[in-house]
C-alpha cells in the first residue's frame, strides 16, 4: 500500500488539485486508496441537512469546554455551531449550540443551576453528569428554542424525576431499568420559539442528568453540534474510560467527530507515541458505537505555554498528522481522518500573543481566539 503520509504532507498536492512546482505527481492506481476525501462522509451528511440532521460531536479538553471565554457560549465549539448554521442554512431551522452539559467551567458562568446537595461526577457524554440523590433536588436550565431534550442515565438503581417547563409539569420520567447503565433522552413537546426554563426535579432517587440538547426549528434537520469537552482531561482519559461516554454515541449518531486532545498529555509528559495510540483507540471506539460512518478531524494546536513538559512539541504535531495519514477506515480503505493544523494559521502563543488570541496563561483562548478558531474550522470543514 502506498504511504498516505507522503500524499498528505506534500503541501496539499492532492487536496487542492494544484501541482507543486518541481514535484511530479505519481499516477494513482485504481486499487490505491484515495487520500483526498477524509471528510467525504461529513460532506455527504451536510448535503443532506435539509432532510436529516448533520451531526458534529466534539471530544476535547478545556478549550472545547470553553475555558478562557468571558461568558458561556463564546468558546470555539458554540461559535463553530453558529458559523456552520449560518454558512449552511436550512429555511426555518435556525439551530445553534445544541448540547449543554449539566455542569462545567467556568462554574460561575455555566447556565445550568444545580440545587444544594446535587453531586457532580465524570461520567456520560463529555464525562460529566449531575447526581440527584434526594427527593426535591433540582437541575435548572434556561434556554431559547422550540424543544429541549434531557440527557440522562437509565440503570438498575435509577429513580424518577419530573420535568417542569415554564412552571408547568409536563412529564414524569422513570430511569430504573434492569440493564446496566445506558443513555436515554426525554424529548419535550414542541414549544413556542422563545425563552423557556426547564427544571428537572428528583422524585425518587437516584437520578443522573448529563445535560440538555436544545433545538430551534431544527429538530429533524439542520446541523447539530454536541460539545463533549471536559477541562483537564487527556487523550488517555477518554481512551481508558470509553464505557462512560461511548454508549451515548448511539443517540448522537455523529457524522463528524472533532478530537481536540493532546496538549494536556504533552504538558504532563505523555509520550507522543502514546498520544497517537490513544487517539487511534478513541477513533476505533467511536466507529464501534456511532451507528454511522463518521469523518474525523484531529485538531492540531499551536505550541502553548510549556507547563511541566520537556518533550519536543514537534513530535506531538507529527503524531497528530500520523493518526490522520495512517487511517484506513474511510471509503475504499482510505483515511476518514483529516488533520486541522491551527498552528499553520497563527503563531504559537508561547512565542507571540500580540493579537490577544490567548489568555494570560497562554493555554486557553480568549473570546477573540475562540472566534478565530471557529472561523478557521468552519472554512476547513466546508466542501
mmCIF file of C-alpha atoms in Angstrom:
data_model
loop_
_atom_site.group_PDB
_atom_site.id
_atom_site.type_symbol
_atom_site.label_atom_id
_atom_site.label_comp_id
_atom_site.label_asym_id
_atom_site.label_seq_id
_atom_site.Cartn_x
_atom_site.Cartn_y
_atom_site.Cartn_z
ATOM 1 C CA UNK A 1 0.000 0.000 0.000
ATOM 2 C CA UNK A 2 1.243 3.480 -0.806
ATOM 3 C CA UNK A 3 2.306 5.636 2.138
ATOM 4 C CA UNK A 4 -0.541 8.174 2.507
ATOM 5 C CA UNK A 5 1.644 10.354 4.716
ATOM 6 C CA UNK A 6 3.555 11.229 1.562
ATOM 7 C CA UNK A 7 0.350 12.357 -0.109
ATOM 8 C CA UNK A 8 -0.998 14.348 2.839
ATOM 9 C CA UNK A 9 2.240 16.133 3.657
ATOM 10 C CA UNK A 10 3.137 17.121 0.111
ATOM 11 C CA UNK A 11 1.847 20.655 0.511
ATOM 12 C CA UNK A 12 -1.771 19.673 -0.132
ATOM 13 C CA UNK A 13 -0.940 18.476 -3.657
ATOM 14 C CA UNK A 14 -3.875 16.132 -3.970
ATOM 15 C CA UNK A 15 -6.203 18.100 -1.694
ATOM 16 C CA UNK A 16 -6.120 21.122 -3.979
ATOM 17 C CA UNK A 17 -5.513 19.539 -7.345
ATOM 18 C CA UNK A 18 -2.686 22.036 -7.957
ATOM 19 C CA UNK A 19 0.762 20.604 -8.666
ATOM 20 C CA UNK A 20 3.629 21.993 -6.625
ATOM 21 C CA UNK A 21 6.463 23.323 -8.750
ATOM 22 C CA UNK A 22 9.238 20.784 -9.165
ATOM 23 C CA UNK A 23 7.161 17.892 -7.834
ATOM 24 C CA UNK A 24 5.923 15.258 -10.236
ATOM 25 C CA UNK A 25 2.552 13.798 -9.326
ATOM 26 C CA UNK A 26 2.555 9.998 -9.455
ATOM 27 C CA UNK A 27 -0.474 8.371 -11.059
ATOM 28 C CA UNK A 28 -2.776 6.805 -8.500
ATOM 29 C CA UNK A 29 -3.737 3.227 -9.332
ATOM 30 C CA UNK A 30 -7.372 2.253 -9.113
ATOM 31 C CA UNK A 31 -6.590 -0.151 -6.275
ATOM 32 C CA UNK A 32 -4.807 2.515 -4.210
ATOM 33 C CA UNK A 33 -6.978 4.147 -1.508
ATOM 34 C CA UNK A 34 -7.582 7.775 -2.456
ATOM 35 C CA UNK A 35 -6.327 10.124 0.286
ATOM 36 C CA UNK A 36 -8.221 13.179 -0.884
ATOM 37 C CA UNK A 37 -11.593 12.648 0.747
ATOM 38 C CA UNK A 38 -11.247 12.169 4.524
ATOM 39 C CA UNK A 39 -14.281 14.422 5.093
ATOM 40 C CA UNK A 40 -16.470 12.809 2.441
ATOM 41 C CA UNK A 41 -18.845 11.242 4.990
ATOM 42 C CA UNK A 42 -19.325 14.593 6.699
ATOM 43 C CA UNK A 43 -19.808 16.426 3.416
ATOM 44 C CA UNK A 44 -22.457 13.909 2.337
ATOM 45 C CA UNK A 45 -24.331 14.374 5.623
ATOM 46 C CA UNK A 46 -24.011 18.144 5.273
ATOM 47 C CA UNK A 47 -25.554 17.959 1.796
ATOM 48 C CA UNK A 48 -28.463 16.006 3.332
ATOM 49 C CA UNK A 49 -29.047 18.560 6.125
ATOM 50 C CA UNK A 50 -32.321 19.716 4.526
ATOM 51 C CA UNK A 51 -33.822 16.312 5.253
ATOM 52 C CA UNK A 52 -31.947 14.898 8.265
ATOM 53 C CA UNK A 53 -29.590 16.354 10.894
ATOM 54 C CA UNK A 54 -25.891 16.568 10.078
ATOM 55 C CA UNK A 55 -24.344 15.836 13.475
ATOM 56 C CA UNK A 56 -20.996 17.007 14.843
ATOM 57 C CA UNK A 57 -19.554 15.645 18.099
ATOM 58 C CA UNK A 58 -16.559 17.262 19.806
ATOM 59 C CA UNK A 59 -14.354 15.238 22.151
ATOM 60 C CA UNK A 60 -11.889 17.546 23.829
ATOM 61 C CA UNK A 61 -10.469 19.202 26.910
ATOM 62 C CA UNK A 62 -10.779 22.700 28.402
ATOM 63 C CA UNK A 63 -10.571 24.637 25.131
ATOM 64 C CA UNK A 64 -13.530 22.665 23.802
ATOM 65 C CA UNK A 65 -15.394 23.191 27.060
ATOM 66 C CA UNK A 66 -14.903 26.932 26.673
ATOM 67 C CA UNK A 67 -12.481 27.715 29.480
ATOM 68 C CA UNK A 68 -10.956 31.156 28.901
ATOM 69 C CA UNK A 69 -14.106 32.712 27.432
ATOM 70 C CA UNK A 70 -15.623 35.726 29.149
ATOM 71 C CA UNK A 71 -19.080 34.148 29.157
ATOM 72 C CA UNK A 72 -20.771 30.877 28.298
ATOM 73 C CA UNK A 73 -21.351 30.418 24.582
ATOM 74 C CA UNK A 74 -18.196 32.192 23.408
ATOM 75 C CA UNK A 75 -15.973 29.124 23.225
ATOM 76 C CA UNK A 76 -14.936 27.827 19.834
ATOM 77 C CA UNK A 77 -17.494 24.983 19.809
ATOM 78 C CA UNK A 78 -20.674 27.093 20.104
ATOM 79 C CA UNK A 79 -19.122 29.666 17.769
ATOM 80 C CA UNK A 80 -18.419 26.887 15.276
ATOM 81 C CA UNK A 81 -22.028 25.716 15.573
ATOM 82 C CA UNK A 82 -23.275 29.219 14.807
ATOM 83 C CA UNK A 83 -20.842 29.527 11.888
ATOM 84 C CA UNK A 84 -21.929 26.236 10.349
ATOM 85 C CA UNK A 85 -25.628 27.040 10.696
ATOM 86 C CA UNK A 86 -25.088 30.458 9.112
ATOM 87 C CA UNK A 87 -22.868 29.139 6.335
ATOM 88 C CA UNK A 88 -25.100 26.175 5.519
ATOM 89 C CA UNK A 89 -28.602 27.369 6.361
ATOM 90 C CA UNK A 90 -31.845 25.431 6.287
ATOM 91 C CA UNK A 91 -35.005 27.511 5.922
ATOM 92 C CA UNK A 92 -36.927 27.653 9.195
ATOM 93 C CA UNK A 93 -34.232 25.782 11.152
ATOM 94 C CA UNK A 94 -32.087 28.375 12.887
ATOM 95 C CA UNK A 95 -30.293 25.835 15.083
ATOM 96 C CA UNK A 96 -27.193 26.758 17.067
ATOM 97 C CA UNK A 97 -25.360 25.470 20.126
ATOM 98 C CA UNK A 98 -27.197 22.219 20.780
ATOM 99 C CA UNK A 99 -25.760 20.484 23.845
ATOM 100 C CA UNK A 100 -25.027 21.932 27.291
ATOM 101 C CA UNK A 101 -23.609 19.632 29.972
ATOM 102 C CA UNK A 102 -25.180 19.526 33.416
ATOM 103 C CA UNK A 103 -22.094 21.242 34.836
ATOM 104 C CA UNK A 104 -18.910 22.782 33.600
ATOM 105 C CA UNK A 105 -16.355 25.536 33.803
ATOM 106 C CA UNK A 106 -16.176 28.387 34.398
ATOM 107 C CA UNK A 107 -18.681 27.447 37.088
ATOM 108 C CA UNK A 108 -19.813 30.999 37.780
ATOM 109 C CA UNK A 109 -20.816 31.427 34.142
ATOM 110 C CA UNK A 110 -22.308 27.988 33.475
ATOM 111 C CA UNK A 111 -26.017 28.309 32.562
ATOM 112 C CA UNK A 112 -27.193 25.154 34.370
ATOM 113 C CA UNK A 113 -28.029 25.619 38.071
ATOM 114 C CA UNK A 114 -27.756 22.668 40.468
ATOM 115 C CA UNK A 115 -29.592 22.804 43.798
ATOM 116 C CA UNK A 116 -27.862 22.093 47.102
ATOM 117 C CA UNK A 117 -26.694 18.526 47.507
ATOM 118 C CA UNK A 118 -26.536 17.624 43.824
ATOM 119 C CA UNK A 119 -23.253 15.857 43.154
ATOM 120 C CA UNK A 120 -21.119 16.083 40.045
ATOM 121 C CA UNK A 121 -19.137 13.255 38.567
ATOM 122 C CA UNK A 122 -17.141 12.287 35.495
ATOM 123 C CA UNK A 123 -19.466 10.044 33.546
ATOM 124 C CA UNK A 124 -21.646 10.397 30.473
ATOM 125 C CA UNK A 125 -21.190 12.451 27.328
ATOM 126 C CA UNK A 126 -18.227 14.728 27.913
ATOM 127 C CA UNK A 127 -17.633 12.705 31.094
ATOM 128 C CA UNK A 128 -19.969 14.962 33.077
ATOM 129 C CA UNK A 129 -23.168 14.231 34.995
ATOM 130 C CA UNK A 130 -25.207 15.570 37.898
ATOM 131 C CA UNK A 131 -26.420 13.094 40.506
ATOM 132 C CA UNK A 132 -29.737 13.796 42.236
ATOM 133 C CA UNK A 133 -29.662 11.586 45.315
ATOM 134 C CA UNK A 134 -32.519 13.064 47.354
ATOM 135 C CA UNK A 135 -36.128 13.957 46.602
ATOM 136 C CA UNK A 136 -36.563 17.619 45.768
ATOM 137 C CA UNK A 137 -33.094 18.198 44.314
ATOM 138 C CA UNK A 138 -33.206 20.051 41.010
ATOM 139 C CA UNK A 139 -31.341 20.870 37.826
ATOM 140 C CA UNK A 140 -32.499 24.110 36.167
ATOM 141 C CA UNK A 141 -31.671 25.315 32.670
ATOM 142 C CA UNK A 142 -32.909 28.418 30.819
ATOM 143 C CA UNK A 143 -32.847 28.152 27.036
ATOM 144 C CA UNK A 144 -34.153 29.651 23.815
ATOM 145 C CA UNK A 145 -35.614 27.272 21.268
ATOM 146 C CA UNK A 146 -38.537 25.190 20.106
ATOM 147 C CA UNK A 147 -37.785 21.992 22.040
ATOM 148 C CA UNK A 148 -35.412 20.561 24.619
ATOM 149 C CA UNK A 149 -34.114 17.086 25.353
ATOM 150 C CA UNK A 150 -32.939 15.883 28.755
ATOM 151 C CA UNK A 151 -29.991 13.509 28.560
ATOM 152 C CA UNK A 152 -29.978 11.073 31.480
ATOM 153 C CA UNK A 153 -28.973 7.573 32.529
ATOM 154 C CA UNK A 154 -31.197 4.515 32.801
ATOM 155 C CA UNK A 155 -29.773 1.962 35.228
ATOM 156 C CA UNK A 156 -30.723 -0.627 37.895
ATOM 157 C CA UNK A 157 -30.577 1.898 40.747
ATOM 158 C CA UNK A 158 -32.432 4.625 38.860
ATOM 159 C CA UNK A 159 -35.329 6.618 40.276
ATOM 160 C CA UNK A 160 -37.888 9.036 38.855
ATOM 161 C CA UNK A 161 -37.906 12.722 38.025
ATOM 162 C CA UNK A 162 -40.458 15.290 36.935
ATOM 163 C CA UNK A 163 -39.959 17.793 34.134
ATOM 164 C CA UNK A 164 -41.326 21.302 34.503
ATOM 165 C CA UNK A 165 -41.228 23.812 31.658
ATOM 166 C CA UNK A 166 -42.120 27.424 32.356
ATOM 167 C CA UNK A 167 -43.751 26.402 35.638
ATOM 168 C CA UNK A 168 -45.954 23.622 34.265
ATOM 169 C CA UNK A 169 -45.181 19.955 34.962
ATOM 170 C CA UNK A 170 -45.176 18.165 31.638
ATOM 171 C CA UNK A 171 -43.791 14.689 32.412
ATOM 172 C CA UNK A 172 -42.674 12.160 34.997
ATOM 173 C CA UNK A 173 -39.759 10.026 33.853
ATOM 174 C CA UNK A 174 -38.706 6.632 35.236
ATOM 175 C CA UNK A 175 -34.956 5.974 34.986
ATOM 176 C CA UNK A 176 -34.972 2.492 36.534
ATOM 177 C CA UNK A 177 -34.074 -0.430 34.289
ATOM 178 C CA UNK A 178 -32.737 -3.932 34.906
ATOM 179 C CA UNK A 179 -29.993 -3.412 32.339
ATOM 180 C CA UNK A 180 -26.650 -1.796 33.092
ATOM 181 C CA UNK A 181 -26.193 1.953 32.831
ATOM 182 C CA UNK A 182 -27.170 3.265 29.412
ATOM 183 C CA UNK A 183 -28.030 6.568 27.817
ATOM 184 C CA UNK A 184 -31.540 7.862 27.289
ATOM 185 C CA UNK A 185 -33.281 11.102 26.425
ATOM 186 C CA UNK A 186 -36.584 12.670 27.321
ATOM 187 C CA UNK A 187 -37.922 14.836 24.496
ATOM 188 C CA UNK A 188 -40.209 17.797 25.135
ATOM 189 C CA UNK A 189 -43.292 18.646 23.105
ATOM 190 C CA UNK A 190 -42.900 21.421 20.529
ATOM 191 C CA UNK A 191 -42.639 24.824 22.193
ATOM 192 C CA UNK A 192 -43.146 28.392 21.086
ATOM 193 C CA UNK A 193 -39.891 29.810 19.648
ATOM 194 C CA UNK A 194 -38.970 31.931 22.646
ATOM 195 C CA UNK A 195 -37.188 31.892 26.008
ATOM 196 C CA UNK A 196 -38.047 28.975 28.325
ATOM 197 C CA UNK A 197 -36.887 27.400 31.586
ATOM 198 C CA UNK A 198 -36.779 23.666 32.253
ATOM 199 C CA UNK A 199 -36.482 22.185 35.751
ATOM 200 C CA UNK A 200 -35.691 18.526 36.420
ATOM 201 C CA UNK A 201 -36.752 17.542 39.956
ATOM 202 C CA UNK A 202 -35.856 14.278 41.669
ATOM 203 C CA UNK A 203 -38.932 12.437 42.983
ATOM 204 C CA UNK A 204 -37.330 9.150 43.976
ATOM 205 C CA UNK A 205 -33.534 8.808 43.933
ATOM 206 C CA UNK A 206 -31.258 8.195 42.203
ATOM 207 C CA UNK A 207 -31.349 10.310 39.028
ATOM 208 C CA UNK A 208 -28.332 11.074 36.821
ATOM 209 C CA UNK A 209 -28.684 14.019 34.429
ATOM 210 C CA UNK A 210 -25.958 14.518 31.824
ATOM 211 C CA UNK A 211 -27.176 17.673 30.123
ATOM 212 C CA UNK A 212 -29.630 19.320 27.773
ATOM 213 C CA UNK A 213 -29.954 19.414 23.999
ATOM 214 C CA UNK A 214 -31.775 22.456 22.670
ATOM 215 C CA UNK A 215 -33.270 22.609 19.192
ATOM 216 C CA UNK A 216 -34.582 25.684 17.421
ATOM 217 C CA UNK A 217 -36.675 24.650 14.449
ATOM 218 C CA UNK A 218 -34.110 22.001 13.559
ATOM 219 C CA UNK A 219 -35.495 19.008 15.416
ATOM 220 C CA UNK A 220 -35.246 16.720 12.390
ATOM 221 C CA UNK A 221 -32.859 18.592 10.085
ATOM 222 C CA UNK A 222 -30.108 21.188 10.034
ATOM 223 C CA UNK A 223 -26.743 20.988 11.813
ATOM 224 C CA UNK A 224 -26.455 19.701 15.381
ATOM 225 C CA UNK A 225 -23.233 20.213 17.342
ATOM 226 C CA UNK A 226 -22.629 18.314 20.601
ATOM 227 C CA UNK A 227 -19.868 19.571 22.895
ATOM 228 C CA UNK A 228 -18.158 16.803 24.857
ATOM 229 C CA UNK A 229 -15.329 18.997 26.182
ATOM 230 C CA UNK A 230 -14.049 18.422 29.714
ATOM 231 C CA UNK A 231 -11.285 20.596 31.125
ATOM 232 C CA UNK A 232 -8.103 18.885 32.299
ATOM 233 C CA UNK A 233 -8.648 15.582 30.544
ATOM 234 C CA UNK A 234 -6.101 13.863 28.349
ATOM 235 C CA UNK A 235 -6.401 11.544 25.390
ATOM 236 C CA UNK A 236 -5.736 8.705 27.837
ATOM 237 C CA UNK A 237 -8.732 9.698 29.981
ATOM 238 C CA UNK A 238 -11.076 9.272 27.026
ATOM 239 C CA UNK A 239 -9.328 6.177 25.665
ATOM 240 C CA UNK A 240 -9.358 4.389 29.030
ATOM 241 C CA UNK A 241 -12.869 5.399 30.135
ATOM 242 C CA UNK A 242 -14.821 4.776 26.953
ATOM 243 C CA UNK A 243 -17.607 2.984 28.837
ATOM 244 C CA UNK A 244 -18.572 6.311 30.400
ATOM 245 C CA UNK A 245 -19.149 8.215 27.153
ATOM 246 C CA UNK A 246 -19.141 5.934 24.102
ATOM 247 C CA UNK A 247 -22.659 4.434 24.609
ATOM 248 C CA UNK A 248 -24.094 7.968 24.224
ATOM 249 C CA UNK A 249 -22.902 7.969 20.627
ATOM 250 C CA UNK A 250 -25.758 5.642 19.720
ATOM 251 C CA UNK A 251 -28.127 8.541 20.375
ATOM 252 C CA UNK A 252 -25.944 11.202 18.773
ATOM 253 C CA UNK A 253 -25.211 9.250 15.578
ATOM 254 C CA UNK A 254 -22.415 11.684 14.608
ATOM 255 C CA UNK A 255 -21.271 12.257 11.034
ATOM 256 C CA UNK A 256 -18.206 14.240 12.128
ATOM 257 C CA UNK A 257 -16.108 13.859 15.278
ATOM 258 C CA UNK A 258 -13.574 16.546 16.207
ATOM 259 C CA UNK A 259 -10.778 15.352 18.513
ATOM 260 C CA UNK A 260 -9.196 18.268 20.401
ATOM 261 C CA UNK A 261 -6.844 16.257 22.581
ATOM 262 C CA UNK A 262 -3.107 16.030 23.176
ATOM 263 C CA UNK A 263 -1.992 19.329 24.695
ATOM 264 C CA UNK A 264 -2.729 18.216 28.262
ATOM 265 C CA UNK A 265 -0.877 14.979 27.536
ATOM 266 C CA UNK A 266 2.126 16.912 26.244
ATOM 267 C CA UNK A 267 2.130 19.253 29.237
ATOM 268 C CA UNK A 268 2.180 16.252 31.582
ATOM 269 C CA UNK A 269 4.955 14.447 29.678
ATOM 270 C CA UNK A 270 2.884 11.777 27.983
ATOM 271 C CA UNK A 271 4.984 10.497 25.041
ATOM 272 C CA UNK A 272 3.815 11.492 21.572
ATOM 273 C CA UNK A 273 3.576 7.833 20.550
ATOM 274 C CA UNK A 274 1.144 7.213 23.407
ATOM 275 C CA UNK A 275 -0.974 10.192 22.342
ATOM 276 C CA UNK A 276 -1.182 8.699 18.870
ATOM 277 C CA UNK A 277 -2.228 5.295 20.202
ATOM 278 C CA UNK A 278 -4.885 6.881 22.400
ATOM 279 C CA UNK A 279 -6.369 8.847 19.512
ATOM 280 C CA UNK A 280 -6.499 5.715 17.360
ATOM 281 C CA UNK A 281 -8.242 3.910 20.205
ATOM 282 C CA UNK A 282 -10.812 6.718 20.529
ATOM 283 C CA UNK A 283 -11.454 6.646 16.784
ATOM 284 C CA UNK A 284 -11.971 2.871 16.886
ATOM 285 C CA UNK A 285 -14.369 3.271 19.820
ATOM 286 C CA UNK A 286 -16.407 5.915 18.020
ATOM 287 C CA UNK A 287 -16.694 3.696 14.970
ATOM 288 C CA UNK A 288 -17.886 0.814 17.128
ATOM 289 C CA UNK A 289 -20.661 2.831 18.783
ATOM 290 C CA UNK A 290 -21.686 5.616 16.409
ATOM 291 C CA UNK A 291 -24.013 3.689 14.119
ATOM 292 C CA UNK A 292 -22.714 5.838 11.250
ATOM 293 C CA UNK A 293 -19.532 6.034 9.181
ATOM 294 C CA UNK A 294 -18.208 9.289 10.608
ATOM 295 C CA UNK A 295 -15.420 11.503 9.420
ATOM 296 C CA UNK A 296 -12.872 12.687 11.984
ATOM 297 C CA UNK A 297 -10.814 15.821 12.470
ATOM 298 C CA UNK A 298 -7.683 15.728 14.596
ATOM 299 C CA UNK A 299 -7.276 19.252 15.948
ATOM 300 C CA UNK A 300 -3.622 20.321 15.851
ATOM 301 C CA UNK A 301 -2.917 23.067 18.365
ATOM 302 C CA UNK A 302 -0.020 25.516 18.155
ATOM 303 C CA UNK A 303 2.594 25.212 20.885
ATOM 304 C CA UNK A 304 1.103 26.729 24.021
ATOM 305 C CA UNK A 305 2.829 27.501 27.339
ATOM 306 C CA UNK A 306 5.107 24.628 28.161
ATOM 307 C CA UNK A 307 3.911 23.818 31.670
ATOM 308 C CA UNK A 308 5.908 20.879 33.002
ATOM 309 C CA UNK A 309 6.658 19.338 29.632
ATOM 310 C CA UNK A 310 10.158 18.896 28.271
ATOM 311 C CA UNK A 311 9.012 16.921 25.203
ATOM 312 C CA UNK A 312 9.589 18.388 21.762
ATOM 313 C CA UNK A 313 6.187 19.705 20.671
ATOM 314 C CA UNK A 314 7.014 18.857 17.059
ATOM 315 C CA UNK A 315 6.729 15.182 17.983
ATOM 316 C CA UNK A 316 3.153 15.725 19.159
ATOM 317 C CA UNK A 317 2.308 17.562 15.933
ATOM 318 C CA UNK A 318 3.779 14.672 13.962
ATOM 319 C CA UNK A 319 1.727 12.178 15.988
ATOM 320 C CA UNK A 320 -1.467 14.106 15.158
ATOM 321 C CA UNK A 321 -0.583 14.087 11.464
ATOM 322 C CA UNK A 322 0.270 10.387 11.514
ATOM 323 C CA UNK A 323 -3.121 9.484 13.006
ATOM 324 C CA UNK A 324 -4.773 11.185 10.046
ATOM 325 C CA UNK A 325 -2.367 9.847 7.438
ATOM 326 C CA UNK A 326 -2.364 6.217 8.596
ATOM 327 C CA UNK A 327 -6.111 5.718 8.985
ATOM 328 C CA UNK A 328 -7.771 3.159 6.723
ATOM 329 C CA UNK A 329 -11.372 3.463 7.899
ATOM 330 C CA UNK A 330 -12.684 5.617 5.083
ATOM 331 C CA UNK A 331 -14.264 4.717 1.734
ATOM 332 C CA UNK A 332 -12.213 2.137 -0.126
ATOM 333 C CA UNK A 333 -9.747 1.801 2.739
ATOM 334 C CA UNK A 334 -8.667 5.452 2.540
ATOM 335 C CA UNK A 335 -8.368 7.738 5.541
ATOM 336 C CA UNK A 336 -11.512 9.190 7.101
ATOM 337 C CA UNK A 337 -9.399 11.382 9.389
ATOM 338 C CA UNK A 338 -8.377 14.921 8.458
ATOM 339 C CA UNK A 339 -5.698 16.987 10.204
ATOM 340 C CA UNK A 340 -6.675 20.554 11.129
ATOM 341 C CA UNK A 341 -3.456 22.497 11.643
ATOM 342 C CA UNK A 342 -4.286 25.597 13.681
ATOM 343 C CA UNK A 343 -0.560 26.251 14.038
ATOM 344 C CA UNK A 344 -0.415 26.994 10.297
ATOM 345 C CA UNK A 345 -2.916 29.813 10.787
ATOM 346 C CA UNK A 346 -1.484 31.663 13.806
ATOM 347 C CA UNK A 347 1.770 31.993 15.741
ATOM 348 C CA UNK A 348 2.314 29.869 18.812
ATOM 349 C CA UNK A 349 1.087 31.808 21.867
ATOM 350 C CA UNK A 350 4.237 30.727 23.707
ATOM 351 C CA UNK A 351 6.180 32.826 21.181
ATOM 352 C CA UNK A 352 3.804 35.648 20.204
ATOM 353 C CA UNK A 353 0.423 36.569 21.669
ATOM 354 C CA UNK A 354 0.406 40.167 20.483
ATOM 355 C CA UNK A 355 -3.004 39.726 18.825
ATOM 356 C CA UNK A 356 -4.570 38.585 22.101
ATOM 357 C CA UNK A 357 -5.838 35.253 20.841
ATOM 358 C CA UNK A 358 -4.889 33.537 24.108
ATOM 359 C CA UNK A 359 -5.397 34.311 27.773
ATOM 360 C CA UNK A 360 -2.567 35.266 30.111
ATOM 361 C CA UNK A 361 -1.902 31.589 30.808
ATOM 362 C CA UNK A 362 -1.004 31.211 27.098
ATOM 363 C CA UNK A 363 -3.055 27.995 27.028
ATOM 364 C CA UNK A 364 -6.748 28.906 26.810
ATOM 365 C CA UNK A 365 -8.318 31.041 24.106
ATOM 366 C CA UNK A 366 -9.903 34.431 24.622
ATOM 367 C CA UNK A 367 -13.263 35.237 23.038
ATOM 368 C CA UNK A 368 -11.327 36.586 20.060
ATOM 369 C CA UNK A 369 -9.147 33.493 19.820
ATOM 370 C CA UNK A 370 -12.122 31.141 20.053
ATOM 371 C CA UNK A 371 -13.927 33.038 17.292
ATOM 372 C CA UNK A 372 -10.752 32.939 15.177
ATOM 373 C CA UNK A 373 -10.529 29.167 15.626
ATOM 374 C CA UNK A 374 -14.234 28.695 14.872
ATOM 375 C CA UNK A 375 -13.870 30.695 11.651
ATOM 376 C CA UNK A 376 -10.857 28.638 10.598
ATOM 377 C CA UNK A 377 -12.605 25.371 11.399
ATOM 378 C CA UNK A 378 -15.773 26.356 9.539
ATOM 379 C CA UNK A 379 -13.708 27.025 6.412
ATOM 380 C CA UNK A 380 -11.774 23.784 6.873
ATOM 381 C CA UNK A 381 -14.981 21.758 7.177
ATOM 382 C CA UNK A 382 -16.647 23.246 4.100
ATOM 383 C CA UNK A 383 -16.869 21.068 0.974
#
